[in-house]
Amino acid sequence: MSDSKLKVIVIGSGIAGLAAASVLREHHVVTVYERGDRQFATGGQGMCVFPNGVNILLSRGFDPYHAGGVPCKGYRSFNKSGELVEDFPIDFRGRYGADMLMMKRSDLRDELMRTATASASELGVNGDPARVVFNTSVVDLDPDASLITLSDGSIVEGDVVIVADGIHSGLRPKITLDEQQRPKKTGLTLFRISVSAEDVRKALGQLPEWWNPEGDDSRLNILQADDGTHRILAHYPLKHHEYRNFSCLLPMPKDREDVVESWYADGDKKEMLQNFEDFNQQIHSVLSVATEVKFHDLEDMEPLFRWNKGRALLVGDAAHTMTPLQGQGANMAIEDADSLRLLLPGMTHEEIAFTLQRIDSVRRPRATQVLMDTRQQAKDVTVEDRMAKMDYNCGYRGIHEALKGLQ
């Protein structure tokens, strides 16, 4: 094995693609191809990065403060009127070695773009920055030869191809050889909004007591209807408490069963407000302030029988589409990226293919378990069961520790 760097092609600049580029740039020459522009798919709604993701990101020069992450200190559940049912504090850092961070999706992507493309000296890491090519679609893939075809007809060859083109991946069948396996709707719809403290003050005169750090205590708050309608509203702070995310979950209307839309599709604010008009009126008033509403009919996908073929590997939603009910989708993508540390400079083509198969053998069973647990999360489970699932999710310590567990 020589010390020559591998030429790595990453397809997609979402969370999975940029996390992969952040890991691979230290030892290889990395080019990321993105079909959109720099602002493509950067919705400002909230998400959670759990300790299994945060532990990995911190080793790549990730700055939680720069990303506006708010450390979560536990969960609170309420009835739909806003009356406290249970307060469940969790010391994430003490239990898992890192915080759980609540942040805007766009801020996470921006920080991953920085860790992928900033200078090594700025990040305190090795290697040259990844190159990101925007407005360039990859329309075909030969996984055995590690060749991609761009929309202009040109062909690019690499030593390895990382396919991170998302939930509706057009290149997935090139690896699975199955055109039929694709994400399916779960019967649930999610409205997502992010509201700024400034806008709420202007519209309502002041912030609710639970908005401030002292009143909120950095909890992830969940209101449940408990009236047979299966409606749930979750809210939590973002960006140093300057914003707040609201996720409103309800059964999907039957007239949308055959509609395919983006995770970033615009939602109907009036429809959202009507569906949650009997919830806590203070929260309902804050929802009415929203200037941008996104919605998505939740989808997941049956586990794939393989993620790799030749010298190409699926990662992120392209490999393991799951709903956000455990908040683990992005964290699984970050774990996928960490597994790429097994790709070493100077590997032969045969060694690369073997390494991708090795990654598949670790990552695919774990992601499958998280998917099954996420499906179970939509049902009634005990607190003990939820904590067991959280321990499984957050206790992951990276690919090398996972490999030790297989020995």
Short mmCIF file of N, CA, C and O in Angstrom, two decimals, residues 6 11 24 38 74 77-78 86 124 150 169 192-193 233 262 285 290 292 307 312 357 390 397 402:
data_model
loop_
_atom_site.label_atom_id
_atom_site.label_comp_id
_atom_site.label_asym_id
_atom_site.label_seq_id
_atom_site.Cartn_x
_atom_site.Cartn_y
_atom_site.Cartn_z
N LEU A 6 -6.40 8.92 -2.19
CA LEU A 6 -7.46 8.45 -3.08
C LEU A 6 -8.20 9.65 -3.65
O LEU A 6 -8.34 10.69 -3.00
N ILE A 11 -21.39 12.56 -4.01
CA ILE A 11 -22.55 13.05 -4.75
C ILE A 11 -23.59 13.56 -3.76
O ILE A 11 -24.20 12.79 -3.02
N LEU A 24 -13.28 12.66 4.91
CA LEU A 24 -12.39 12.18 3.85
C LEU A 24 -11.30 13.19 3.48
O LEU A 24 -10.23 12.80 3.02
N ARG A 38 -25.49 26.87 -3.83
CA ARG A 38 -24.96 26.78 -2.47
C ARG A 38 -26.08 26.79 -1.42
O ARG A 38 -25.93 26.21 -0.34
N GLY A 74 -32.98 17.71 28.62
CA GLY A 74 -34.02 16.74 28.93
C GLY A 74 -35.31 17.00 28.19
O GLY A 74 -35.36 17.82 27.26
N SER A 77 -43.11 16.71 28.92
CA SER A 77 -44.34 16.38 28.21
C SER A 77 -45.50 17.13 28.84
O SER A 77 -45.55 17.36 30.06
N PHE A 78 -46.45 17.54 27.98
CA PHE A 78 -47.61 18.32 28.39
C PHE A 78 -48.86 17.75 27.71
O PHE A 78 -48.76 17.07 26.68
N GLU A 86 -45.02 15.50 32.68
CA GLU A 86 -43.80 14.88 33.18
C GLU A 86 -42.59 15.73 32.80
O GLU A 86 -42.52 16.28 31.70
N GLY A 124 -7.81 22.96 12.57
CA GLY A 124 -6.93 22.14 13.39
C GLY A 124 -6.92 20.69 12.95
O GLY A 124 -6.77 19.77 13.77
N LEU A 150 -21.89 13.25 -15.73
CA LEU A 150 -22.52 14.52 -15.36
C LEU A 150 -23.58 14.90 -16.38
O LEU A 150 -23.66 14.32 -17.47
N SER A 169 -33.15 9.18 -3.98
CA SER A 169 -31.92 8.96 -4.73
C SER A 169 -32.19 8.39 -6.11
O SER A 169 -32.86 7.37 -6.27
N ARG A 192 -43.44 22.03 9.88
CA ARG A 192 -42.24 22.50 10.59
C ARG A 192 -42.10 24.00 10.40
O ARG A 192 -42.16 24.50 9.28
N ILE A 193 -41.92 24.70 11.51
CA ILE A 193 -41.68 26.14 11.41
C ILE A 193 -40.56 26.53 12.36
O ILE A 193 -40.28 25.83 13.35
N LEU A 233 -47.31 18.03 19.12
CA LEU A 233 -46.58 19.25 18.82
C LEU A 233 -45.33 19.28 19.70
O LEU A 233 -45.43 19.20 20.92
N SER A 262 -40.97 17.44 -1.73
CA SER A 262 -39.68 17.59 -1.08
C SER A 262 -39.84 17.79 0.42
O SER A 262 -40.87 18.26 0.90
N SER A 285 -50.70 31.09 19.29
CA SER A 285 -50.42 32.48 18.89
C SER A 285 -49.02 32.60 18.31
O SER A 285 -48.81 33.32 17.33
N ALA A 290 -45.47 32.71 12.37
CA ALA A 290 -44.55 32.12 11.41
C ALA A 290 -44.67 32.76 10.03
O ALA A 290 -45.78 32.98 9.53
N GLU A 292 -42.70 31.38 7.50
CA GLU A 292 -42.37 30.27 6.60
C GLU A 292 -42.82 28.98 7.24
O GLU A 292 -42.47 28.69 8.38
N TRP A 307 -25.60 -1.82 0.66
CA TRP A 307 -25.33 -0.39 0.43
C TRP A 307 -24.20 -0.19 -0.56
O TRP A 307 -23.98 0.93 -1.01
N ALA A 312 -18.41 1.88 -4.93
CA ALA A 312 -19.41 2.91 -4.61
C ALA A 312 -20.19 2.49 -3.38
O ALA A 312 -20.44 1.30 -3.15
N GLN A 357 -17.34 -3.02 1.61
CA GLN A 357 -18.13 -4.16 2.06
C GLN A 357 -18.06 -4.28 3.59
O GLN A 357 -19.06 -4.59 4.26
N MET A 390 -32.48 5.03 23.46
CA MET A 390 -31.57 6.17 23.47
C MET A 390 -30.16 5.73 23.81
O MET A 390 -29.18 6.22 23.23
N ARG A 397 -19.77 4.76 19.47
CA ARG A 397 -18.49 5.44 19.61
C ARG A 397 -17.63 5.38 18.35
O ARG A 397 -16.42 5.50 18.42
N ALA A 402 -16.97 0.00 16.88
CA ALA A 402 -17.97 -0.93 16.38
C ALA A 402 -17.31 -2.20 15.84
O ALA A 402 -17.82 -3.31 16.04
#
